[in-house]
PDB file of C-alpha atoms in Angstrom:
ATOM      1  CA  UNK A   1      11.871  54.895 -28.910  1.00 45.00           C
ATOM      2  CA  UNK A   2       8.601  55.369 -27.522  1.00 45.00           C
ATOM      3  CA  UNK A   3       7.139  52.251 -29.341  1.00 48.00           C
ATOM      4  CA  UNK A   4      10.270  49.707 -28.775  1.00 53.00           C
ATOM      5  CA  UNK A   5       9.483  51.077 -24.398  1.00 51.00           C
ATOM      6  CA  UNK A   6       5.940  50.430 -24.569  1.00 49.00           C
ATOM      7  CA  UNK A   7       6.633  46.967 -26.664  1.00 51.00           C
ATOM      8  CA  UNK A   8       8.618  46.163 -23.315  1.00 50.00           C
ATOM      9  CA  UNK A   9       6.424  47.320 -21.051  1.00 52.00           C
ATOM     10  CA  UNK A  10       4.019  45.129 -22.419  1.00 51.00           C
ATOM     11  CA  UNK A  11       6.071  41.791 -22.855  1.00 52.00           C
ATOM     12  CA  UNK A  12       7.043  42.326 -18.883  1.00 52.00           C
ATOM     13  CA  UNK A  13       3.371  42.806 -18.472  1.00 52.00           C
ATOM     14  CA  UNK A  14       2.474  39.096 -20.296  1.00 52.00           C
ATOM     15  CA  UNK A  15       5.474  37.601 -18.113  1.00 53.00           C
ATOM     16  CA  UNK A  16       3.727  38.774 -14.913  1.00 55.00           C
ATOM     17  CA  UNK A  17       0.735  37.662 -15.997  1.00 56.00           C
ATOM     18  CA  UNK A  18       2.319  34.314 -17.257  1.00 60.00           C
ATOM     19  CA  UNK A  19       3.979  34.293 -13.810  1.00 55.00           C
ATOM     20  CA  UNK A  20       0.936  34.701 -11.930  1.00 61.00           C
ATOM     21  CA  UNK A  21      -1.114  31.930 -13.779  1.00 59.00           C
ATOM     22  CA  UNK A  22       1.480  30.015 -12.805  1.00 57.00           C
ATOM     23  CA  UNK A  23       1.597  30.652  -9.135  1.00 57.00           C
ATOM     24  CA  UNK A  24      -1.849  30.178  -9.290  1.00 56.00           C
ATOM     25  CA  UNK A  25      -2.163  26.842 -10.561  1.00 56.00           C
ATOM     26  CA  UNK A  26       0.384  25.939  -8.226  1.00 53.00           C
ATOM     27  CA  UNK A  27      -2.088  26.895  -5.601  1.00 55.00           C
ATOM     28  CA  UNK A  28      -4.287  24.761  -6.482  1.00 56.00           C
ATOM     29  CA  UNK A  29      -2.859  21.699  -6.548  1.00 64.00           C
ATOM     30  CA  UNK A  30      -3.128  19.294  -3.763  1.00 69.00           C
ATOM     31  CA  UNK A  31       0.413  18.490  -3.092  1.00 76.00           C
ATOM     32  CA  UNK A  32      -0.990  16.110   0.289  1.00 78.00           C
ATOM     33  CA  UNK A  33      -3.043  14.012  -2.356  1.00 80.00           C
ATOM     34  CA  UNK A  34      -0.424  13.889  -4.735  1.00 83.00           C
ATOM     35  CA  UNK A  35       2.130  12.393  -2.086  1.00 87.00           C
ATOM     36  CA  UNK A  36      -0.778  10.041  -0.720  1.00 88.00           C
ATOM     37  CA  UNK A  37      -1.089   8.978  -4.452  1.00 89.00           C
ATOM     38  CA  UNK A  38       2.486   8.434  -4.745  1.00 90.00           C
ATOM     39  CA  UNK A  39       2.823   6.343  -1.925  1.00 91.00           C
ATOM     40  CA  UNK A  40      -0.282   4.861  -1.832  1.00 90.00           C
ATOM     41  CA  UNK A  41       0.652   3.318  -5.898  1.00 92.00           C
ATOM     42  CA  UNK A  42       4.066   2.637  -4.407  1.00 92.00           C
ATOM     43  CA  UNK A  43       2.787   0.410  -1.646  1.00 93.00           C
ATOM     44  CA  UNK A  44       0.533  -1.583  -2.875  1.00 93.00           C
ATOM     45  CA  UNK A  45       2.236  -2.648  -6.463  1.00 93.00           C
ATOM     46  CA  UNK A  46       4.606  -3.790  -3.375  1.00 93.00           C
ATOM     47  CA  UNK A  47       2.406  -5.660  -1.668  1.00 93.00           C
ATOM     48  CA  UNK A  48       0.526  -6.780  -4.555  1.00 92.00           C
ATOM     49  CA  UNK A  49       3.893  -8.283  -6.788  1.00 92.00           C
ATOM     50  CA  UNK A  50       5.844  -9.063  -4.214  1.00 92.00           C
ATOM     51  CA  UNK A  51       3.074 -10.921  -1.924  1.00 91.00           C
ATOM     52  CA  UNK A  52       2.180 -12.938  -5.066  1.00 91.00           C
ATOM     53  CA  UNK A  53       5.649 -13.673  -6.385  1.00 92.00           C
ATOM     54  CA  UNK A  54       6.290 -14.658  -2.199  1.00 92.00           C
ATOM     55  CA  UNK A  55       3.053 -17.425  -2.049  1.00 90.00           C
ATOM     56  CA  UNK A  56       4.128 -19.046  -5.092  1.00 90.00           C
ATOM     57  CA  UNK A  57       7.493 -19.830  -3.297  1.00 90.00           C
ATOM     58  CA  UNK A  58       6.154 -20.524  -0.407  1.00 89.00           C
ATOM     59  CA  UNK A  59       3.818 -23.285  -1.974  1.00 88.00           C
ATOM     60  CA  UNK A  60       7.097 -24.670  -3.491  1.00 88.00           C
ATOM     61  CA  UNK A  61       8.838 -24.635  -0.426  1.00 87.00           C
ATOM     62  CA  UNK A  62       5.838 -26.728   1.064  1.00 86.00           C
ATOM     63  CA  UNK A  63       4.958 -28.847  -1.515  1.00 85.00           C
ATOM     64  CA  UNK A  64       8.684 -30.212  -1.846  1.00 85.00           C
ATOM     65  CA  UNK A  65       9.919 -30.468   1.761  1.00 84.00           C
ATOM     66  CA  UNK A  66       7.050 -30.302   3.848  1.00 84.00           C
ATOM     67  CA  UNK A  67       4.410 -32.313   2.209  1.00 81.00           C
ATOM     68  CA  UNK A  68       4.823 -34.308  -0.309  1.00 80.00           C
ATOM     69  CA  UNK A  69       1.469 -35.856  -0.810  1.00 80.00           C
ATOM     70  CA  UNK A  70      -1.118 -33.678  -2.781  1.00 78.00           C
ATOM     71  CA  UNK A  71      -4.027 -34.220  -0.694  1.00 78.00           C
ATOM     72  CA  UNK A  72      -2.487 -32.820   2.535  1.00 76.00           C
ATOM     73  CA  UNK A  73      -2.097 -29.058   1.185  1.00 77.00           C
ATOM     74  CA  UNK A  74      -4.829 -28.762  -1.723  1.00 81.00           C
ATOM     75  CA  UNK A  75      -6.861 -26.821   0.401  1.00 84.00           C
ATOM     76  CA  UNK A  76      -3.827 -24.339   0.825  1.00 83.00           C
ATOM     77  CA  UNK A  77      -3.141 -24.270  -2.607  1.00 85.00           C
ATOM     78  CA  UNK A  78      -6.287 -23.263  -3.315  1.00 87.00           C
ATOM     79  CA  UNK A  79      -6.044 -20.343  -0.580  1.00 87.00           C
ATOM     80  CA  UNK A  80      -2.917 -19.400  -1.741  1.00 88.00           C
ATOM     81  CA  UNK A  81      -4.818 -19.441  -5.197  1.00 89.00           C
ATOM     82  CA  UNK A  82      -7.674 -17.283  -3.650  1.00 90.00           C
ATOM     83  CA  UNK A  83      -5.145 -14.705  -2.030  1.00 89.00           C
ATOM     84  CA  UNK A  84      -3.185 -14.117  -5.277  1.00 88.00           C
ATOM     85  CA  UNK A  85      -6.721 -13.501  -7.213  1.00 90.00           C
ATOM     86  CA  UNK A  86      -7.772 -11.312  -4.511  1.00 90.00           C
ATOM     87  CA  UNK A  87      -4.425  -9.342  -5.058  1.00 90.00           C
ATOM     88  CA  UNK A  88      -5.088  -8.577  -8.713  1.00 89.00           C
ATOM     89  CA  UNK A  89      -8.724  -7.241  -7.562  1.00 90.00           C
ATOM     90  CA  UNK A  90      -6.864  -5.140  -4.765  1.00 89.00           C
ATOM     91  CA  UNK A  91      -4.100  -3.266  -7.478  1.00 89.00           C
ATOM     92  CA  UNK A  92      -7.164  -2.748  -9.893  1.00 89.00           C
ATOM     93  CA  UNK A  93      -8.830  -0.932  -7.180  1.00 91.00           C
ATOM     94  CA  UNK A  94      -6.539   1.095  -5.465  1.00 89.00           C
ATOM     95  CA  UNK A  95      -5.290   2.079  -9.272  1.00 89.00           C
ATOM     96  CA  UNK A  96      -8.602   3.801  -9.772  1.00 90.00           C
ATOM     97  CA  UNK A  97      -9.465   4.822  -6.022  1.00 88.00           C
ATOM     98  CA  UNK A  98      -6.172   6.805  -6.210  1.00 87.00           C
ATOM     99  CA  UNK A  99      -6.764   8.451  -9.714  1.00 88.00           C
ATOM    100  CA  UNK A 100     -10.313   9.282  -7.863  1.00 86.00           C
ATOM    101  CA  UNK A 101      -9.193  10.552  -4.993  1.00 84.00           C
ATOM    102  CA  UNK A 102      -6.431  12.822  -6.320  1.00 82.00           C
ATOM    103  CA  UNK A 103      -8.733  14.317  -9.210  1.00 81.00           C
ATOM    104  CA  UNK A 104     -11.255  14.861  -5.654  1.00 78.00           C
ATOM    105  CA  UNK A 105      -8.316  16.788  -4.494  1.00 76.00           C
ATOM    106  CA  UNK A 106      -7.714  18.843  -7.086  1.00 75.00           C
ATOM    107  CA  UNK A 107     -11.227  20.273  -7.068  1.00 74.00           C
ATOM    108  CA  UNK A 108     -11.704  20.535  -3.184  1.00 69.00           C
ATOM    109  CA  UNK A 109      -8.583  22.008  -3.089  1.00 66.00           C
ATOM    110  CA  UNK A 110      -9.521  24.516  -5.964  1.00 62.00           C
ATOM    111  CA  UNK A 111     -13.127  25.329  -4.070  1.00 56.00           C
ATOM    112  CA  UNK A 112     -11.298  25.820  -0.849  1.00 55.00           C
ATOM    113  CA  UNK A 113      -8.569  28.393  -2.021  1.00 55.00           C
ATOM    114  CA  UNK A 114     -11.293  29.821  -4.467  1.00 54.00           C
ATOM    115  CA  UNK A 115      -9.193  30.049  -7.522  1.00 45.00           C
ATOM    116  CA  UNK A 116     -11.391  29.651 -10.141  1.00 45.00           C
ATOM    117  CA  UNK A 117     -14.817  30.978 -10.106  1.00 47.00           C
ATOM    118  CA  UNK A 118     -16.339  27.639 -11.741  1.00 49.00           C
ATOM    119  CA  UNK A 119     -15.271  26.014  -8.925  1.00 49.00           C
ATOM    120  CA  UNK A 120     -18.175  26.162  -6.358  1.00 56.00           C
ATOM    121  CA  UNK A 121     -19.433  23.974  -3.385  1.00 58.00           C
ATOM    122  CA  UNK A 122     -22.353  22.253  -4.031  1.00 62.00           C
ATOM    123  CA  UNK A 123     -24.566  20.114  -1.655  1.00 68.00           C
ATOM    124  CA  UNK A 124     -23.723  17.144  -4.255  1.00 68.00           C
ATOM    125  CA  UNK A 125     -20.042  17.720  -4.025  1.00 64.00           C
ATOM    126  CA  UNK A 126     -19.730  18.155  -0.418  1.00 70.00           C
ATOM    127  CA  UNK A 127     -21.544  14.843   0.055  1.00 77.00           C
ATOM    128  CA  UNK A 128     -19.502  13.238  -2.252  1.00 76.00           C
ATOM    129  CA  UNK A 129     -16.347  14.499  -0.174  1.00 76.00           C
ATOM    130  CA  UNK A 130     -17.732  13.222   2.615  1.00 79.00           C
ATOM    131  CA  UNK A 131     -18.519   9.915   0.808  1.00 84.00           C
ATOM    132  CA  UNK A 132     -14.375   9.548   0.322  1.00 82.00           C
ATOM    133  CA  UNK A 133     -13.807  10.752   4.234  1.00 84.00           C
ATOM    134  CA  UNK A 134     -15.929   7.598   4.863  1.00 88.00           C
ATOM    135  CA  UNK A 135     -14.546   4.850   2.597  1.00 89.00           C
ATOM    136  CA  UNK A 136     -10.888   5.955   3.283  1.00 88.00           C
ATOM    137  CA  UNK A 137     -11.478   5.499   7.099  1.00 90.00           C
ATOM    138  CA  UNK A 138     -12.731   2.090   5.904  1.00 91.00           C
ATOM    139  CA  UNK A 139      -9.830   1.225   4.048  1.00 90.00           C
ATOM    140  CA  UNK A 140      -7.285   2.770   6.802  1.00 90.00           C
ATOM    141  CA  UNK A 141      -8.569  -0.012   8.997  1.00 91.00           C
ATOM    142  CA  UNK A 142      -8.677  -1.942   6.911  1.00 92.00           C
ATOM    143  CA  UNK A 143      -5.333  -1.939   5.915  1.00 92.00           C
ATOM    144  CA  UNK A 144      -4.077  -1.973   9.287  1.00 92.00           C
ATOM    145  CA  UNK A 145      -5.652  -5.414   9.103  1.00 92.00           C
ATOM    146  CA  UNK A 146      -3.527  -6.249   6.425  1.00 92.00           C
ATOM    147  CA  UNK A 147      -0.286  -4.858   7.038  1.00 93.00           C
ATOM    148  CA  UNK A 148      -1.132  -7.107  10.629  1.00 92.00           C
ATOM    149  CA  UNK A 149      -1.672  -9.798   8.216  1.00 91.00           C
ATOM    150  CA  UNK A 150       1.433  -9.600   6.353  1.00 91.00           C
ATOM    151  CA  UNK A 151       3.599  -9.933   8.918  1.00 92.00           C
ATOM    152  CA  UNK A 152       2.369 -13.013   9.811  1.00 91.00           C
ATOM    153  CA  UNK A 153       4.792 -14.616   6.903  1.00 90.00           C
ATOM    154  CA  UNK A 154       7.534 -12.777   7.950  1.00 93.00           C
ATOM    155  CA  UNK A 155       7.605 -13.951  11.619  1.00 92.00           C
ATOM    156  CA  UNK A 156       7.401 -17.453  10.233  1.00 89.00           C
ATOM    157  CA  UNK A 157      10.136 -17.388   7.736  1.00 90.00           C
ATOM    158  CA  UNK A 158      12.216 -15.469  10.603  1.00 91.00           C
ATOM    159  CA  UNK A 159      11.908 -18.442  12.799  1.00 88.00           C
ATOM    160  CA  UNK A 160      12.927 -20.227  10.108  1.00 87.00           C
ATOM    161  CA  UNK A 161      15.838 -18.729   9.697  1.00 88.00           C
ATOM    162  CA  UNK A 162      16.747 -18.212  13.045  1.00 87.00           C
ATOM    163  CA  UNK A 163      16.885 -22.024  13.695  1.00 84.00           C
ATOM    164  CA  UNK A 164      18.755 -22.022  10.947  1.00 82.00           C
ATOM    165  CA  UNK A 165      21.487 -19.754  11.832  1.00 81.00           C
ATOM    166  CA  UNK A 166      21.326 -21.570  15.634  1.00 79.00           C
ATOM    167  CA  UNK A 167      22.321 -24.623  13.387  1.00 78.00           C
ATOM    168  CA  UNK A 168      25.384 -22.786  12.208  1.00 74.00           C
ATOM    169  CA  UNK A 169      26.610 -21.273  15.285  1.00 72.00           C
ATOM    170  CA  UNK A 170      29.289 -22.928  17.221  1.00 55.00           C
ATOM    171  CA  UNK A 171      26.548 -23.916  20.226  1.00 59.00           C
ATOM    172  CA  UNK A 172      24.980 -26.449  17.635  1.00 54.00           C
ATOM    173  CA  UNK A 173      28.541 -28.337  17.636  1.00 58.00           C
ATOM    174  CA  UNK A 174      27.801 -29.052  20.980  1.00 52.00           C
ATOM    175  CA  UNK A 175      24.813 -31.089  20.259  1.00 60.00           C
ATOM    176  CA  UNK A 176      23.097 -33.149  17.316  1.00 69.00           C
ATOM    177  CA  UNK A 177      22.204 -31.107  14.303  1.00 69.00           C
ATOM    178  CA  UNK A 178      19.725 -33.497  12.943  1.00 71.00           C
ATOM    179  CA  UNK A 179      17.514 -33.038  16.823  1.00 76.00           C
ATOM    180  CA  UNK A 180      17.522 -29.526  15.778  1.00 78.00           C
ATOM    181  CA  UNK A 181      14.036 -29.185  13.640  1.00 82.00           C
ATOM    182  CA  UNK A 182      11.329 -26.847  12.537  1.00 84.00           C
ATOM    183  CA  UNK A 183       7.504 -28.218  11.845  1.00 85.00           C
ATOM    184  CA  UNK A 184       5.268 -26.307  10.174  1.00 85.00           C
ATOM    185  CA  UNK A 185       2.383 -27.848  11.470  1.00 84.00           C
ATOM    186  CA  UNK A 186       2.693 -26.266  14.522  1.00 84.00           C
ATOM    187  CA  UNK A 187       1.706 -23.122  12.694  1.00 83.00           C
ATOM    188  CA  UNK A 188      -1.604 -24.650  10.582  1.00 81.00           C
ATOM    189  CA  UNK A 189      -0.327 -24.276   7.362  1.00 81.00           C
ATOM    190  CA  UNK A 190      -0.687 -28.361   6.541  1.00 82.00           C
ATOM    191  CA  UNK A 191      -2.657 -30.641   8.562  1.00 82.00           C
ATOM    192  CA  UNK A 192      -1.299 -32.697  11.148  1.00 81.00           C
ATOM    193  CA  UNK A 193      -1.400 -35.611   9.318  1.00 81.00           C
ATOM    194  CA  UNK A 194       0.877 -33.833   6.566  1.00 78.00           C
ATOM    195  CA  UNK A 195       4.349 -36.173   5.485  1.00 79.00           C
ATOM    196  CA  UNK A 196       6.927 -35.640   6.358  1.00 82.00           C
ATOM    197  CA  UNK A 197       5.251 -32.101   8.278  1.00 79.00           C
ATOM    198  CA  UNK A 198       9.245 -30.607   9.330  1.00 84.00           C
ATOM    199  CA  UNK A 199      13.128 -30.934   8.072  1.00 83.00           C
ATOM    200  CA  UNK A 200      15.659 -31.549  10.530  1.00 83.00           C
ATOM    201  CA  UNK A 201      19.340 -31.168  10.021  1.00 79.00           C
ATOM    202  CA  UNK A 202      20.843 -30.945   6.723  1.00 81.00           C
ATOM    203  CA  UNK A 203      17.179 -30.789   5.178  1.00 83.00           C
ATOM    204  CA  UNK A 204      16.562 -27.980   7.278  1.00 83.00           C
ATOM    205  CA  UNK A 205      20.042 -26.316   6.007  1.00 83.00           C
ATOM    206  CA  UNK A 206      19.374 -26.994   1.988  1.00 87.00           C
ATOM    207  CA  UNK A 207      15.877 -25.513   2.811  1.00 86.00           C
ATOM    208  CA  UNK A 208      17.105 -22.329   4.281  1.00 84.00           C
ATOM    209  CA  UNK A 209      20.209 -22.137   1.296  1.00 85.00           C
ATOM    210  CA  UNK A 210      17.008 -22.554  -1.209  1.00 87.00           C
ATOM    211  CA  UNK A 211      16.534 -19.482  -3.531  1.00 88.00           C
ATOM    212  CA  UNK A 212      13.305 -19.998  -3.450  1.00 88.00           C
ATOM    213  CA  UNK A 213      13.518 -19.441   0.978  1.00 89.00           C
ATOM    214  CA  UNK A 214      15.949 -16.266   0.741  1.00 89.00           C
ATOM    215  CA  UNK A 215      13.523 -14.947  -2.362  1.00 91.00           C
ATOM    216  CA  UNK A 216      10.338 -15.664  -0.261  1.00 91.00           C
ATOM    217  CA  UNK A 217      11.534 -14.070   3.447  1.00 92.00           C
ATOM    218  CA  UNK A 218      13.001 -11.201   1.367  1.00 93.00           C
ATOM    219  CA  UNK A 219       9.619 -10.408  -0.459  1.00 94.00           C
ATOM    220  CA  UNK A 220       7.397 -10.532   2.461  1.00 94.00           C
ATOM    221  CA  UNK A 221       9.636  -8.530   4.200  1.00 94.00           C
ATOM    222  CA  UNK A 222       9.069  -5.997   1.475  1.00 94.00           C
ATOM    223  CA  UNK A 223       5.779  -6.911   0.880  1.00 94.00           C
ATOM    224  CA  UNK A 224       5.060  -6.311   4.490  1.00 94.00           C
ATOM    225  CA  UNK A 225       6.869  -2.547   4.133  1.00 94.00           C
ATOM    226  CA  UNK A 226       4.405  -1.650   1.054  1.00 94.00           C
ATOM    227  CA  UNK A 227       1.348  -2.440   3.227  1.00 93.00           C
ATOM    228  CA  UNK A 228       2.684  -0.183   5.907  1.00 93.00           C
ATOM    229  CA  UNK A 229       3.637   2.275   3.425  1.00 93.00           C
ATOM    230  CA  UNK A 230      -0.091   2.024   2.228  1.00 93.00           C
ATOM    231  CA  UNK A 231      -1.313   2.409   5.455  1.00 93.00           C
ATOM    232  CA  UNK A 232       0.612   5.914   5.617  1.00 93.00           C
ATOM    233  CA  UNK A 233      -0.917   7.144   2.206  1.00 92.00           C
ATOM    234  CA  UNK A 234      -4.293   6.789   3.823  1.00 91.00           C
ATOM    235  CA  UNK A 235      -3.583   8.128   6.978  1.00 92.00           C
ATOM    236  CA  UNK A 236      -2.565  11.140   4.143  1.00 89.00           C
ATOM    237  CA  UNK A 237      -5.554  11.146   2.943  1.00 87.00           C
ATOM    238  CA  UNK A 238      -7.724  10.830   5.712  1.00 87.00           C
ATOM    239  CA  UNK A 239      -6.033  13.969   6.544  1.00 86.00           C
ATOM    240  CA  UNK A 240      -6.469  15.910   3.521  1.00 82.00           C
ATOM    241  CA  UNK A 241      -9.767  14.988   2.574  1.00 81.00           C
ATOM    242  CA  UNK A 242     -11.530  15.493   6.199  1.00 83.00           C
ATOM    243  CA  UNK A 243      -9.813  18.931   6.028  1.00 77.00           C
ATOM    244  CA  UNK A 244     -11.395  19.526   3.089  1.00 75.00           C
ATOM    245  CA  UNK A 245     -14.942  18.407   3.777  1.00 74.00           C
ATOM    246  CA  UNK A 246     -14.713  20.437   7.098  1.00 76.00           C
ATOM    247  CA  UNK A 247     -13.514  23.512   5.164  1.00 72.00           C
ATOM    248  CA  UNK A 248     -16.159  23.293   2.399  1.00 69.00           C
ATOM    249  CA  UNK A 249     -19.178  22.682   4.812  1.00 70.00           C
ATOM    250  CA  UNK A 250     -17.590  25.635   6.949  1.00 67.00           C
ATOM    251  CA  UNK A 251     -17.753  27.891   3.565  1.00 64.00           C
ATOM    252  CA  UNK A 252     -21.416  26.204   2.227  1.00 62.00           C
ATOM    253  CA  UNK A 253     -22.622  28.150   5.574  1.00 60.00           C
ATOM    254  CA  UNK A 254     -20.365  31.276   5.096  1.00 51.00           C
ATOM    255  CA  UNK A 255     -22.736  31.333   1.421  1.00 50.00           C
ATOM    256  CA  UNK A 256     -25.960  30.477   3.344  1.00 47.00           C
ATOM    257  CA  UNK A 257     -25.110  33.852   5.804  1.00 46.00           C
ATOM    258  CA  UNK A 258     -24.766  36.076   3.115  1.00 51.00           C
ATOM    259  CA  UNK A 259     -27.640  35.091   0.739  1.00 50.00           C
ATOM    260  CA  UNK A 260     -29.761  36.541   3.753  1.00 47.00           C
TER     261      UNK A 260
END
């Protein structure tokens, strides 16, 4: 009897202890980064697929309504080329920025709650927390640039389809369809000198029937929601990680006080 008690008193001893490693790893990690990292990889495979998937349709779009000749929108293909390279460099960045800054959380947040004794501030890692504070500010704006940016595409397509549900309305009975017109070279896309340069009328309506249209608006639209949902991840971790670096610089003088 004695031995079968103090067998049980010892297995409820290893669960507490198992429970208690448990809470304490839960401490440590930084649910704020982990949400930021969520949404952050959420967002921009968003922006990045979508966007890309969007300009190719959007160069279709162009190339067989709005100008027909070659010469008049090479120089956008090769933007829209540009843009779609540029958004395979930006989802191979913020891949490993996010990895980076979550395994930055984990530590900071480990050195700020103390929970493992191998986890100390160092002048080293407090300047490398403040190195993220700085480049995440610099993204934040610069994002805010970009989600700006992508809704440029969104307004246009809107008009777009706007004229074309004025078309359909019973006020366009009352006058000519084929007056009613949208020209893209209002907007820059194609020079001037672009042929034909806008659809009128029934052009206008097989345009704005297109797959390719209703797959383009509806992917910069959520394009356009990934970059703001980007923009929210780093507002995250702009929070979390200038908490951090304030904490840890509070505590690398709390260590300076007491050395003395």
């Amino acid at each position: 009897m004695e031995t079968t008690s103090e067998d049980n008193q010892e297995q409820s001893q290893d669960k507490k202890g198992c429970f208690e490693c448990c809470i304490k790893c839960l401490g440590g990690v930084p649910y704020a980064s982990l949400v930021a990292t969520i949404l952050c990889f959420s967002g921009v495979a968003l922006f990045c697929g979508c966007g890309h998937v969007a300009l190719t349709g959007t160069v279709t779009i162009l190339e067989n309504h709005f100008s027909k000749i070659t010469s008049d929108h090479a120089m956008l293909t090769d933007v829209v080329q540009l843009m779609q390279y540029v958004i395979y460099g930006i989802a191979s960045f913020f891949f490993l920025y996010g990895i980076i800054l979550l395994a930055e959380g984990f530590y900071t947040t480990s050195a700020v709650k103390e929970l493992h004794s191998e986890f100390k501030t160092t002048i080293c890692g407090r300047c490398i927390s403040g190195l993220f504070v700085f480049l995440t500010y610099i993204l934040g704006v610069a994002w805010l640039g970009v989600f700006g940016f992508s809704a440029v595409p969104v307004f246009l397509f809107y008009n777009m389809w706007s004229t074309c549900a004025a078309m359909k309305s019973q006020m366009a009975n009352l006058t000519s369809v084929d007056s009613i017109c949208v020209d893209v070279r209002q907007y820059g896309i194609i020079p001037w000198n672009a042929t034909p340069g806008k659809a009128c009328g029934s052009t206008l309506s097989y345009i704005c029937d297109s797959n390719e249209f209703y797959l383009s608006y509806h992917l910069y639209i959520v394009a356009c929601a990934g970059a703001g949902a980007t923009v929210i991840a780093l507002l995250i971790y702009m929070m979390a990680t200038t908490y951090n670096f304030a904490v840890l610089k509070f505590k690398s003088r709390e260590d300076c006080c007491t050395k003395f």
